[in-house]
Short mmCIF file of C-alpha atoms in Angstrom, two decimals:
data_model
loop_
_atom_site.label_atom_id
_atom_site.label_comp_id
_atom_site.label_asym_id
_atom_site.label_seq_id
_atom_site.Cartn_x
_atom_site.Cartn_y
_atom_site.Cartn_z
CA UNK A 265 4.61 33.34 -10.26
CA UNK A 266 7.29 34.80 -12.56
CA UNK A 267 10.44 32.18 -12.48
CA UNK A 268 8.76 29.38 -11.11
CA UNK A 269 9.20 26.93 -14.26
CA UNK A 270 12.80 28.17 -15.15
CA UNK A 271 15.31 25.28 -14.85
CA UNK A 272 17.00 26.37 -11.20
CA UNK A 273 13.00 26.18 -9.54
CA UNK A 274 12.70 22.90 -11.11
CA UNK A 275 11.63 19.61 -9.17
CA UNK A 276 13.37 16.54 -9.59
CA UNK A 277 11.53 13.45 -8.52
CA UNK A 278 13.43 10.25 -8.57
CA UNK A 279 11.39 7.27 -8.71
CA UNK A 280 7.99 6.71 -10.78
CA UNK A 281 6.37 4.31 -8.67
CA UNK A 282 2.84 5.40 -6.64
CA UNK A 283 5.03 8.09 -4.43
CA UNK A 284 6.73 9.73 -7.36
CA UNK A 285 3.85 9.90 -9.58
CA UNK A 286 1.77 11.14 -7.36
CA UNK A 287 3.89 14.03 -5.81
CA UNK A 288 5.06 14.75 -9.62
CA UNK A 289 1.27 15.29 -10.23
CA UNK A 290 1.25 17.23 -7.38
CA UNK A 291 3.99 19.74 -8.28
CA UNK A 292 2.80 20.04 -12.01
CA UNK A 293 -0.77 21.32 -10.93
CA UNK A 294 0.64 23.74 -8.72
CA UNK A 295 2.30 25.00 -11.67
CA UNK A 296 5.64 24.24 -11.23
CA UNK A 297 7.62 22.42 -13.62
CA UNK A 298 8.69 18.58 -12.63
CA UNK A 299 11.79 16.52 -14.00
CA UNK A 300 10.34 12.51 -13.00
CA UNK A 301 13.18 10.38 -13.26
CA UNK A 302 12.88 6.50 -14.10
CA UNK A 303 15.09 3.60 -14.61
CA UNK A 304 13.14 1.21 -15.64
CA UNK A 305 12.68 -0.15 -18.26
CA UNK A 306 17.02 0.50 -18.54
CA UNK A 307 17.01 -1.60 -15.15
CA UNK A 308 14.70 -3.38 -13.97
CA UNK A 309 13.62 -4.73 -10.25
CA UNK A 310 13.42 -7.95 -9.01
CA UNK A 311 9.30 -7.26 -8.66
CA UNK A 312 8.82 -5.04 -11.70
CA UNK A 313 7.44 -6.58 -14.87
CA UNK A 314 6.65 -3.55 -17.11
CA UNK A 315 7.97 0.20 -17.55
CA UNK A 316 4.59 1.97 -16.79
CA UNK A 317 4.91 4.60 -14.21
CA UNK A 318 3.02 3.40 -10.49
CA UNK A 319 3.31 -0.27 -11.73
CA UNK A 320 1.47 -2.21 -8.76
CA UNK A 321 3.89 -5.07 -7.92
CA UNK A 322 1.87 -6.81 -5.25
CA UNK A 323 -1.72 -7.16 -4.41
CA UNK A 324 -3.90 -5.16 -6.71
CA UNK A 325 -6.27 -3.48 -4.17
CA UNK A 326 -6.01 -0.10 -2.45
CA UNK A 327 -8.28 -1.49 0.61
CA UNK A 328 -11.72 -0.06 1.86
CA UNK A 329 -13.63 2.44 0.44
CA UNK A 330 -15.67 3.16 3.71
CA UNK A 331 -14.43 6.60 4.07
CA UNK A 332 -16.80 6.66 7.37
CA UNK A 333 -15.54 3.69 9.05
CA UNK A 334 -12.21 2.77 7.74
CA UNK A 335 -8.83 4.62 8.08
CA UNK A 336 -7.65 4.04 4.79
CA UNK A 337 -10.83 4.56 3.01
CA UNK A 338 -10.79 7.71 4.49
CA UNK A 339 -7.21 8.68 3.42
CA UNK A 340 -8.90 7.44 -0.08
CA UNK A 341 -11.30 10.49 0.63
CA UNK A 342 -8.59 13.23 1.20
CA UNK A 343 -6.72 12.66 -0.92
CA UNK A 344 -9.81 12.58 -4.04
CA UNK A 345 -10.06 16.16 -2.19
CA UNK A 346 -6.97 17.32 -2.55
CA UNK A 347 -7.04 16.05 -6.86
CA UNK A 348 -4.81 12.59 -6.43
CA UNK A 349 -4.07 11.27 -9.80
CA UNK A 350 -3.59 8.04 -8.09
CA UNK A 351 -7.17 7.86 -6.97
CA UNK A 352 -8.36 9.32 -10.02
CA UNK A 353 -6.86 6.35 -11.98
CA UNK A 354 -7.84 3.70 -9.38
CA UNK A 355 -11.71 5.07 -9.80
CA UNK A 356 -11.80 5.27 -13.49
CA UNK A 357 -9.88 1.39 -13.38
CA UNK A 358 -12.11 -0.22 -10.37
CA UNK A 359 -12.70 -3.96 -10.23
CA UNK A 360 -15.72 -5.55 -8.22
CA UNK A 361 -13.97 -6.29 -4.71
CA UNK A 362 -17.02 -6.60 -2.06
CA UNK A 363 -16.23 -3.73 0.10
CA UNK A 364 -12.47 -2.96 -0.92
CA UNK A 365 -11.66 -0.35 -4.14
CA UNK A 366 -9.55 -3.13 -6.15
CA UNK A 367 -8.34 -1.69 -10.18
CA UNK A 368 -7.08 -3.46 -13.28
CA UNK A 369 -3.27 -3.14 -12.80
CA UNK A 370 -2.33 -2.83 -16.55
CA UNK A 371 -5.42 -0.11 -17.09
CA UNK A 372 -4.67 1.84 -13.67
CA UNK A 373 -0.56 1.98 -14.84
CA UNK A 374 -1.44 2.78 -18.22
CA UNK A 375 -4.20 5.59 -16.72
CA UNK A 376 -1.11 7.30 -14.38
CA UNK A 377 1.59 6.76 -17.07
CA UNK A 378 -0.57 8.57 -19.60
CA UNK A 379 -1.36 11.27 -17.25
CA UNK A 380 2.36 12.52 -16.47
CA UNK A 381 3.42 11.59 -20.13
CA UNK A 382 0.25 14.36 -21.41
CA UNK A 383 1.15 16.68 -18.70
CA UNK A 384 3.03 20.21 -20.16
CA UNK A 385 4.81 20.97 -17.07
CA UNK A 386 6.30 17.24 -16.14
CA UNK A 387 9.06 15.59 -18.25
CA UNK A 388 10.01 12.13 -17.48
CA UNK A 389 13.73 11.08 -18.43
CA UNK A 390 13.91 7.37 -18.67
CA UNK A 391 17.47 6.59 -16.40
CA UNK A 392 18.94 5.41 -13.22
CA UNK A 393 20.20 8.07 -10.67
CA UNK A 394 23.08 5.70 -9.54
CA UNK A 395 23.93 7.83 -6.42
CA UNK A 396 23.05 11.04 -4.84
CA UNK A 397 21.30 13.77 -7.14
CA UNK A 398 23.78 16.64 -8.78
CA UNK A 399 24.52 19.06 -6.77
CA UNK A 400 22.80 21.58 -8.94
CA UNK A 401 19.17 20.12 -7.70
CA UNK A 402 18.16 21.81 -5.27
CA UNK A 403 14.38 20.58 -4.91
CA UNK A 404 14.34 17.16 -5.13
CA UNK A 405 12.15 14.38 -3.98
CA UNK A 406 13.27 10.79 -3.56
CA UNK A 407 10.30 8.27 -4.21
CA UNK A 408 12.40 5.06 -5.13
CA UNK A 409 10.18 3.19 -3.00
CA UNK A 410 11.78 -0.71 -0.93
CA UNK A 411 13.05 -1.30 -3.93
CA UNK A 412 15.99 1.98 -4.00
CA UNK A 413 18.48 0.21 -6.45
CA UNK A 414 21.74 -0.53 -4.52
CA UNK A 415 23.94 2.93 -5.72
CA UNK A 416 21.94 5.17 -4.77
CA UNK A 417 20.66 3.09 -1.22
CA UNK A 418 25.12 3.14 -0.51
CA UNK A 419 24.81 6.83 -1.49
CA UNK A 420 21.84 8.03 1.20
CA UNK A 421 23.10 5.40 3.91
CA UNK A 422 26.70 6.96 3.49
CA UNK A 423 24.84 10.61 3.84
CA UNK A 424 23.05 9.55 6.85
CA UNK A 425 25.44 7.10 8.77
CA UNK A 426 22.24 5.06 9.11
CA UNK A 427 21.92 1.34 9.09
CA UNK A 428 19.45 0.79 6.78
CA UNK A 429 16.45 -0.63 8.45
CA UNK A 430 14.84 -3.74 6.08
CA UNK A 431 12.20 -5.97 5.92
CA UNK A 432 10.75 -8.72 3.93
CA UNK A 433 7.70 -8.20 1.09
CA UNK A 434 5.98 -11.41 -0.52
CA UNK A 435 3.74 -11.44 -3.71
CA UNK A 436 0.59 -13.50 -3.61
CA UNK A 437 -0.36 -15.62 -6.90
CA UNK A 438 -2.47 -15.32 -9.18
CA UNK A 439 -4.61 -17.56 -11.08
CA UNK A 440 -6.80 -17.82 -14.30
CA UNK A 441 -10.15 -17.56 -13.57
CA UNK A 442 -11.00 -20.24 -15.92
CA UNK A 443 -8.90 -22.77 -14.24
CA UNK A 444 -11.17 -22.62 -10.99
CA UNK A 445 -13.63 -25.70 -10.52
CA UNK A 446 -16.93 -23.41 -9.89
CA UNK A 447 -18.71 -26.61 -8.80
CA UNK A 448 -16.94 -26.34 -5.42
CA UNK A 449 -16.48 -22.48 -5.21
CA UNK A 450 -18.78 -19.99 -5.10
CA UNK A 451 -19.01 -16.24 -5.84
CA UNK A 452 -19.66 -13.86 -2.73
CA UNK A 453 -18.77 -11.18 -0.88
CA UNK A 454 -17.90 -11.47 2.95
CA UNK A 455 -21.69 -10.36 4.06
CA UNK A 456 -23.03 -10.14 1.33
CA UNK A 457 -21.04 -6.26 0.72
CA UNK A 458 -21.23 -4.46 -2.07
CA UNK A 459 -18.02 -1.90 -2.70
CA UNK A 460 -17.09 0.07 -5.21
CA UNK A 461 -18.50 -1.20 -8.85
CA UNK A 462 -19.30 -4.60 -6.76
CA UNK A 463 -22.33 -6.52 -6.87
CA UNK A 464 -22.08 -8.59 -3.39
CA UNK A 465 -20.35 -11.59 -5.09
CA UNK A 466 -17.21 -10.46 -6.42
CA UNK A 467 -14.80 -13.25 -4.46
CA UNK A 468 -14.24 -16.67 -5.77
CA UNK A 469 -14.51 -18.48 -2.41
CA UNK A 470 -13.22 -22.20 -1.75
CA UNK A 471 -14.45 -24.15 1.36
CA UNK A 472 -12.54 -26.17 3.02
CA UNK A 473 -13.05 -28.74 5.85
CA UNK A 474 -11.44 -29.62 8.74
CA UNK A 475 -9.07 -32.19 7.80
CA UNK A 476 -8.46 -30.36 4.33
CA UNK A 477 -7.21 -27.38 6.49
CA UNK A 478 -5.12 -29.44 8.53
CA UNK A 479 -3.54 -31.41 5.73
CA UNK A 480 -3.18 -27.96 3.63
CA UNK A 481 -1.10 -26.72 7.37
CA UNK A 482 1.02 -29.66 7.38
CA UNK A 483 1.60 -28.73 4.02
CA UNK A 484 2.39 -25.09 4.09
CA UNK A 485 4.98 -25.64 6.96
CA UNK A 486 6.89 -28.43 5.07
CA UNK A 487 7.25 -27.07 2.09
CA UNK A 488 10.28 -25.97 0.18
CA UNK A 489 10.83 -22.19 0.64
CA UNK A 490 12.93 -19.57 -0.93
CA UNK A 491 16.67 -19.64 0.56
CA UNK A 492 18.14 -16.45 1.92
CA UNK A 493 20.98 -15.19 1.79
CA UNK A 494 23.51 -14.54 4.36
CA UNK A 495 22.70 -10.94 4.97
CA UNK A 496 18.88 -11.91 4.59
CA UNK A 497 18.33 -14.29 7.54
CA UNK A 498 17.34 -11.07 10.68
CA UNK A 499 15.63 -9.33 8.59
CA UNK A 500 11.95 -9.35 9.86
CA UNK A 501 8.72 -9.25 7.72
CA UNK A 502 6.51 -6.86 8.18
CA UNK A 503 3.27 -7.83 9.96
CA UNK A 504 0.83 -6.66 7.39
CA UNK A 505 2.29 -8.49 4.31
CA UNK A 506 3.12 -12.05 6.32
CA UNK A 507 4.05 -14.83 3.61
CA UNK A 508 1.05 -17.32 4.56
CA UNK A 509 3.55 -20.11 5.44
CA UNK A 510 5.13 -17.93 8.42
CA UNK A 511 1.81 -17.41 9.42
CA UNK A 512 0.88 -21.05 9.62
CA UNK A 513 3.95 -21.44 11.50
CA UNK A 514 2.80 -19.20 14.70
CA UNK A 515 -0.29 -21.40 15.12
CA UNK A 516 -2.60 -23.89 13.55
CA UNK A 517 -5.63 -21.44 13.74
CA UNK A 518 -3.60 -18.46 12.99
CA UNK A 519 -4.72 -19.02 8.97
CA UNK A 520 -8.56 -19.40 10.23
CA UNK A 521 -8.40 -16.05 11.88
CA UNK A 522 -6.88 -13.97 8.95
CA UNK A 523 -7.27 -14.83 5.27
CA UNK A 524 -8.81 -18.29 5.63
CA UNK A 525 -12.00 -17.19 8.34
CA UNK A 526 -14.91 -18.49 7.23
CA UNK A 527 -17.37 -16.17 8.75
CA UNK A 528 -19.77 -14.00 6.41
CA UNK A 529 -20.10 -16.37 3.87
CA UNK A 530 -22.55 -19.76 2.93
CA UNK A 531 -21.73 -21.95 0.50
CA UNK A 532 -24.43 -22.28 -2.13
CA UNK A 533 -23.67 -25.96 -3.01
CA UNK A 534 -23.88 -27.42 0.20
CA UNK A 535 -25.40 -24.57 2.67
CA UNK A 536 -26.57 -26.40 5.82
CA UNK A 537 -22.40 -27.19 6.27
CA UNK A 538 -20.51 -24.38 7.47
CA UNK A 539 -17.09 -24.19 5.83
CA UNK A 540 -14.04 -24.41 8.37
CA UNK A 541 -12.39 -22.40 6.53
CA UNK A 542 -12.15 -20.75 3.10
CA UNK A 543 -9.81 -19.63 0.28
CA UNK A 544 -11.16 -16.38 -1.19
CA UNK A 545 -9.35 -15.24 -4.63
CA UNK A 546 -10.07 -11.55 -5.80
CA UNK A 547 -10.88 -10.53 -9.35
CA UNK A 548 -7.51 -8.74 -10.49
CA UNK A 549 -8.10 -7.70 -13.94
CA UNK A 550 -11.11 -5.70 -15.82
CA UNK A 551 -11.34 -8.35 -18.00
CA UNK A 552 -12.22 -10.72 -14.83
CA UNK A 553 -9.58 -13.61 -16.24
CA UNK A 554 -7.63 -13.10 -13.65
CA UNK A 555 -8.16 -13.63 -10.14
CA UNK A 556 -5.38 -13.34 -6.93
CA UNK A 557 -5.44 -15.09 -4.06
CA UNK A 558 -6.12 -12.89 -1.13
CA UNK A 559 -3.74 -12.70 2.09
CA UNK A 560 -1.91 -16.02 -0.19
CA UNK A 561 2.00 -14.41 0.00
CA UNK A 562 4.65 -16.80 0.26
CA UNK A 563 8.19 -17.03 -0.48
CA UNK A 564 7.30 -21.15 -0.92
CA UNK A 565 8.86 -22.29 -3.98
CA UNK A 566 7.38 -22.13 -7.56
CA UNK A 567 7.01 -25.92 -7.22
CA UNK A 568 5.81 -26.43 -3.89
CA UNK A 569 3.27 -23.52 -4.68
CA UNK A 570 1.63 -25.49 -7.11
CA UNK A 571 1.84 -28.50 -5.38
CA UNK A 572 0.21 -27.33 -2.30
CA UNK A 573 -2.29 -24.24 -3.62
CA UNK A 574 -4.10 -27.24 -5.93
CA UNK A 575 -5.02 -29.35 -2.69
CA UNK A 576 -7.30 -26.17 -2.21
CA UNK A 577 -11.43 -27.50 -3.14
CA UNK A 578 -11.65 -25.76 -6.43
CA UNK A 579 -8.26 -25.22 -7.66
CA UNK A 580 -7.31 -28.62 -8.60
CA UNK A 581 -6.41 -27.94 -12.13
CA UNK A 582 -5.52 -24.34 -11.54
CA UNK A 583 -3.21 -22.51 -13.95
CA UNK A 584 -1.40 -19.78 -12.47
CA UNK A 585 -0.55 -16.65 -14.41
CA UNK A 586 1.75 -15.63 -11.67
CA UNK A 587 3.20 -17.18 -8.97
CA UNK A 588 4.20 -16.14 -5.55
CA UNK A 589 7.50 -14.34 -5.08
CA UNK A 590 9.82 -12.91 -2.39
CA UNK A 591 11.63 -9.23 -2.57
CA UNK A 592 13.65 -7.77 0.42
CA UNK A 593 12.42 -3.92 1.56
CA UNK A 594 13.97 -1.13 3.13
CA UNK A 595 12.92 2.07 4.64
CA UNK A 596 14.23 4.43 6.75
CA UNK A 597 14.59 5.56 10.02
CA UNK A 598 12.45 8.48 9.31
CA UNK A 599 11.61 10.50 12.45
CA UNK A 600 15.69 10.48 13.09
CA UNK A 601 16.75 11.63 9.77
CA UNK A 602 13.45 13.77 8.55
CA UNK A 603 12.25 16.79 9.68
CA UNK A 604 8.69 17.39 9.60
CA UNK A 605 8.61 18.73 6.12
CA UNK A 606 9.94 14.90 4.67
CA UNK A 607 13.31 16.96 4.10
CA UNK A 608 16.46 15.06 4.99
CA UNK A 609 18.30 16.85 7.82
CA UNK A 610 21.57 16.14 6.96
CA UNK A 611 20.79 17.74 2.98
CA UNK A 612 17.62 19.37 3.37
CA UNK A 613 17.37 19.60 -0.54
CA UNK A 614 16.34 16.24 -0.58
CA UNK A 615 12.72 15.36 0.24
CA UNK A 616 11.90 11.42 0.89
CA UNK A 617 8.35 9.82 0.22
CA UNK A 618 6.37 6.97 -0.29
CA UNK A 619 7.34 3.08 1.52
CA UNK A 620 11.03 4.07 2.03
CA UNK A 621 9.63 7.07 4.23
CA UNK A 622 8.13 4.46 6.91
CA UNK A 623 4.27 3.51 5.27
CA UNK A 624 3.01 0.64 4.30
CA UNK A 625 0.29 0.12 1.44
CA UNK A 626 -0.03 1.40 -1.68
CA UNK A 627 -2.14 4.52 -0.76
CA UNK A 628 0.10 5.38 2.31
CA UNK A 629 2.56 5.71 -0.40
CA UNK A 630 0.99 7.80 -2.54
CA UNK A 631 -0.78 9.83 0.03
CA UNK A 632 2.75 10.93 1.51
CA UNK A 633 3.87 11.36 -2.17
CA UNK A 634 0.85 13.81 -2.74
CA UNK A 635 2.09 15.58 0.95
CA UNK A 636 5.89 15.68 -0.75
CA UNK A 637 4.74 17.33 -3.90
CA UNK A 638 2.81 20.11 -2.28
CA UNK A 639 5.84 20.93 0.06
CA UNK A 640 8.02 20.75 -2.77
CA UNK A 641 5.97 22.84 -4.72
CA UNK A 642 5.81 25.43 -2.36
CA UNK A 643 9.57 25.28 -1.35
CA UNK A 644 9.50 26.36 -5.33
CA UNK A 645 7.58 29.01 -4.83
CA UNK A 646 9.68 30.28 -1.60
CA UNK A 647 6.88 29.93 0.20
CA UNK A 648 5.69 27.57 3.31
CA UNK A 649 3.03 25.45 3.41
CA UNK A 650 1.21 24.82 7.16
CA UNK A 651 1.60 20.78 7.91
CA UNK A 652 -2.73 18.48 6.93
CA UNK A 653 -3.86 18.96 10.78
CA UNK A 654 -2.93 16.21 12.59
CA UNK A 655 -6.36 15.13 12.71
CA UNK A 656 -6.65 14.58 9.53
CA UNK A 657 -5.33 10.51 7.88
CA UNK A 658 -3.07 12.51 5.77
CA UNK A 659 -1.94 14.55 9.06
CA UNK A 660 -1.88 11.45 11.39
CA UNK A 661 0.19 9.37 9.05
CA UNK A 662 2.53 12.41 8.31
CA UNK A 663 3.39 12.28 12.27
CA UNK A 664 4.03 8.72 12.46
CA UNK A 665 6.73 9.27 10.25
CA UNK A 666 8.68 12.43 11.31
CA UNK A 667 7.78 11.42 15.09
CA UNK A 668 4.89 9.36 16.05
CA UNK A 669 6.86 6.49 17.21
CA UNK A 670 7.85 4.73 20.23
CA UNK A 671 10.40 6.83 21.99
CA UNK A 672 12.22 3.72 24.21
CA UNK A 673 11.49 -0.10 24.78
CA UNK A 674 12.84 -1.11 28.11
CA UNK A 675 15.38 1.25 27.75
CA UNK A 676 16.55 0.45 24.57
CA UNK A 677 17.03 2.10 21.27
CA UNK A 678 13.89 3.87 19.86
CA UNK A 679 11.41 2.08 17.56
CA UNK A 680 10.34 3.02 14.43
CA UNK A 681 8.35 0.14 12.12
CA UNK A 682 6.54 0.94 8.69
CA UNK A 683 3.05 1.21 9.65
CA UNK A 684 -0.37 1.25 8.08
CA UNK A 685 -2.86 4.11 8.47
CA UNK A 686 -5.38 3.39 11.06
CA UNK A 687 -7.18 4.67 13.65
CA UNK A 688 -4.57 4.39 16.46
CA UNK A 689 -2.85 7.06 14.73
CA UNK A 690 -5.33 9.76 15.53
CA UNK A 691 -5.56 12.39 18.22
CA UNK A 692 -8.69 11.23 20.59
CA UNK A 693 -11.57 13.44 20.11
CA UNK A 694 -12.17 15.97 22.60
CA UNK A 695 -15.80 14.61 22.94
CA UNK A 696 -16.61 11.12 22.09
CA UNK A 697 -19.92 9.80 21.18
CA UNK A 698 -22.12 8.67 23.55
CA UNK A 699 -25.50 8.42 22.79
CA UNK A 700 -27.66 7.45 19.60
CA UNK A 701 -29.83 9.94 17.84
CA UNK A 702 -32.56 8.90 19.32
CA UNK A 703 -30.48 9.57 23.14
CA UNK A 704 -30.11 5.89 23.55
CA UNK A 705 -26.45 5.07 25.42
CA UNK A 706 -23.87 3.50 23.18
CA UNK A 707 -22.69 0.33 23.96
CA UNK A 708 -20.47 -2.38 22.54
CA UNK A 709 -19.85 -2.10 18.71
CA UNK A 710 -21.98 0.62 18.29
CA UNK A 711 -19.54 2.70 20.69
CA UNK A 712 -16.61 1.59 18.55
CA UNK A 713 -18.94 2.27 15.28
CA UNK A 714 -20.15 6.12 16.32
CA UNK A 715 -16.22 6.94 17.12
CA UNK A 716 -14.54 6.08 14.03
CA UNK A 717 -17.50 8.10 12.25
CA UNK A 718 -16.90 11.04 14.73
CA UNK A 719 -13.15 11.12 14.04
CA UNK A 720 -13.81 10.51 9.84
CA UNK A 721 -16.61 13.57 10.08
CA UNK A 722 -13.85 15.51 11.93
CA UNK A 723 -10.79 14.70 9.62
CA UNK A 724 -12.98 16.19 6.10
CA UNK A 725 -14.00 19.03 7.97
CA UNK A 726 -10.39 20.05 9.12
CA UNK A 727 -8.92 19.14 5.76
CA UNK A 728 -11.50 21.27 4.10
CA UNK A 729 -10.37 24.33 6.10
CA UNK A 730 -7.22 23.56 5.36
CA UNK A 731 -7.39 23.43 1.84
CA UNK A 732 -9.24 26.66 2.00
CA UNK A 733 -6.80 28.28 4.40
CA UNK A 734 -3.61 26.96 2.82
CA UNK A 735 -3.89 25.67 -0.70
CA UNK A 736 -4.45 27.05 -3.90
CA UNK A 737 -3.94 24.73 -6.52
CA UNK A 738 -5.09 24.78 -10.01
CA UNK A 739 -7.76 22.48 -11.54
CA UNK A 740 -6.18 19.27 -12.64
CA UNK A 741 -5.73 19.16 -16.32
#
């Protein structure tokens, strides 16, 4: 369209994490130019390491791949419809993870940074936007992620007269691969599953036995843990990113049941004794040098870390490449101050995405950066674009953050917590699944089983007629 990449039809997207990449990406293949703002490597965060674009600061896996029976392996699905460069870069960067789509974190950064930097219509400027955008932007998309540095958080809470709602984030560690004793760990996956560019073994797993697990409890729940600050000690963690420690805390079993079950797996060395529970560690780099210790984030300190993660069988003489860390996140309260199009009521030239909008998990992120760049792009265009259908994960996700959330709790203030995408977050299906092909009555799991697939088989089919209907974007370069 004629005037669509002068300077006044612009977007500006401030932040180059998952979110901003992704909705830059977006934009630019819709044929509208992009301005991606970035302040690293000028200033850094306290998670940050590097200054590649959608730097992955925590765990290095994107989840399951099962677009049939998983919600977020679904979203994975869309969105590869709908030409994320996010996915794109976390397929061509994959690690073996069992069932889960895990990438090399240098190689998938590199693969996005690349990408944007190649791109004709995106320019990335390399500085901090230390308070609200100029004036003079009138499309812009804020994607600074939990991290928003503190100028620019002032700026938007002064905008909004909104208390800043916040939460805690922990980092997990992670460990050289040669370090691990293999003569008391094992390679497999949980069942025996093979994901994407697995083989069925691609966790280091480390049994443990009763009184190790008890002893390794004790220890967890003495150690010496990160101090917080004055302004740090109500803020609440967020339930799907638990340092292991608080977790330990809520119950002795409460470890057994979450990253430590033992179920699914046999250990080869000694298989007639069933583990009571187990350690698994993740492969985190291409190279396979590196592994991560899965569901292992703490805010212990660096000491007490190694101190207590070498009582685990196998990691006696670990060597850790990383360590554990703490970092304080904040999002907003998105279904008061959005409207449905991610557009900030009170300046409706401002368009929020990504964590800070209300997700959790790297692909939430990106997928409601990828939503933000096609609205964007069309605002650009002075045209409208028709919201995914709330059927779809894209759709469902998108109303949990302008409005799916709890309206009152006992008469109190409404709720609104960053969530993960998942099934809950769908509309029912009109007809659920009763019967097996072969007219057989569903029961149990296989109830459970037939109705995610019914409401997965539903979501591609309405976000293929919406694509058709409503989208027409060109090939990605």
């Amino acid at each position: 369209m004629t005037g669509t990449n002068s300077p006044s039809t612009s977007v500006h997207i401030v932040g180059a994490g998952l979110a901003g990449s992704e909705a830059a990406w977006q934009v630019a293949r819709s044929g509208i130019r992009v301005v991606l703002h970035e302040m690293r490597p000028h200033r850094m965060t306290e998670a940050h390491r590097t200054d590649g674009l959608a730097e992955l600061v925590c765990s290095n896996s994107f989840r399951s791949d099962d677009a049939a029976n998983n919600a977020v392996g679904l979203l994975h699905a869309e969105m590869r419809r709908l030409g994320s460069l996010i996915m794109r870069a976390a397929d061509a960067n994959q690690v073996p993870a069992g069932g889960a789509l895990a990438v090399d974190r240098d190689g998938f950064s590199a693969a996005v940074t690349k990408a944007l930097h190649d791109h004709p219509l995106i320019e990335i400027q390399r500085a901090e936007i230390d308070g609200l955008p100029p004036a003079d932007w009138r499309n812009v998309i804020v994607a600074t992620g939990p991290l928003t540095s503190a100028p620019l958080a002032d700026a938007i809470r002064e905008l909004t007269d909104e208390t800043a709602l916040a939460f805690f984030d922990a980092i997990a560690p992670i460990v050289h691969k040669d370090s691990i004793d293999m003569s008391a760990a094992w390679f497999q996956s949980r069942y025996d599953k093979v994901g994407p560019g697995g083989t069925g073994a691609d966790y280091i797993n480390c049994p443990m036995t009763r009184e190790q697990y008890d002893a390794f409890v004790d220890a967890l729940i003495a150690g010496e843990k990160t101090d917080f600050k004055e302004w740090e000690t109500s803020t609440p963690y967020f339930d799907g990113c638990l340092p292991i420690e608080v977790m330990a805390e809520r119950g002795r079993e409460t470890l057994r049941h979450g990253p430590m079950k033992p179920v699914g797996l046999t250990n080869p060395h000694d298989p007639a004794v069933k583990a009571y529970a187990i350690v698994q560690l993740r492969q985190d780099n291409k190279l396979g040098t590196l592994y991560n210790m899965v569901g292992f984030q703490t805010k212990l300190k660096h000491g007490a870390q190694q101190c207590i993660f070498r009582t685990i069988p196998g990691l006696e003489k670990a060597e850790f490449a990383r360590l554990g860390g703490l970092h304080r996140n904040t999002f907003l309260n998105s279904p008061k101050l959005l409207d449905s199009q991610l557009r900030l009521r009170a300046q409706p030239r401002l368009r929020f995405a990504g964590q800070m909008t209300g997700c959790e998990g790297y692909v939430e992120s990106a997928g409601i950066g990828l939503i933000s760049g096609l609205y964007a792009a069309a605002d650009a265009r002075s045209t409208s674009l028709a919201p995914p259908p709330a059927t779809t994960a894209l759709g469902s996700l998108l109303g949990h953050i302008t409005g799916g959330h709890i309206e009152t709790i006992d008469a109190g203030p409404r709720s609104f917590q960053p969530m993960n995408i998942n099934f809950g977050l769908f509309p029912p299906l009109a007809s659920p699944p009763t019967r097996n092909p072969d007219g057989t009555r569903l029961r149990g799991n296989d109830k459970t089983i037939a109705r995610k697939q019914a409401i997965s088989a539903r979501a591609l089919s309405d976000l293929d007629r919406w694509i058709a209907d409503h989208l027409q974007i060109a090939a990605a370069a």
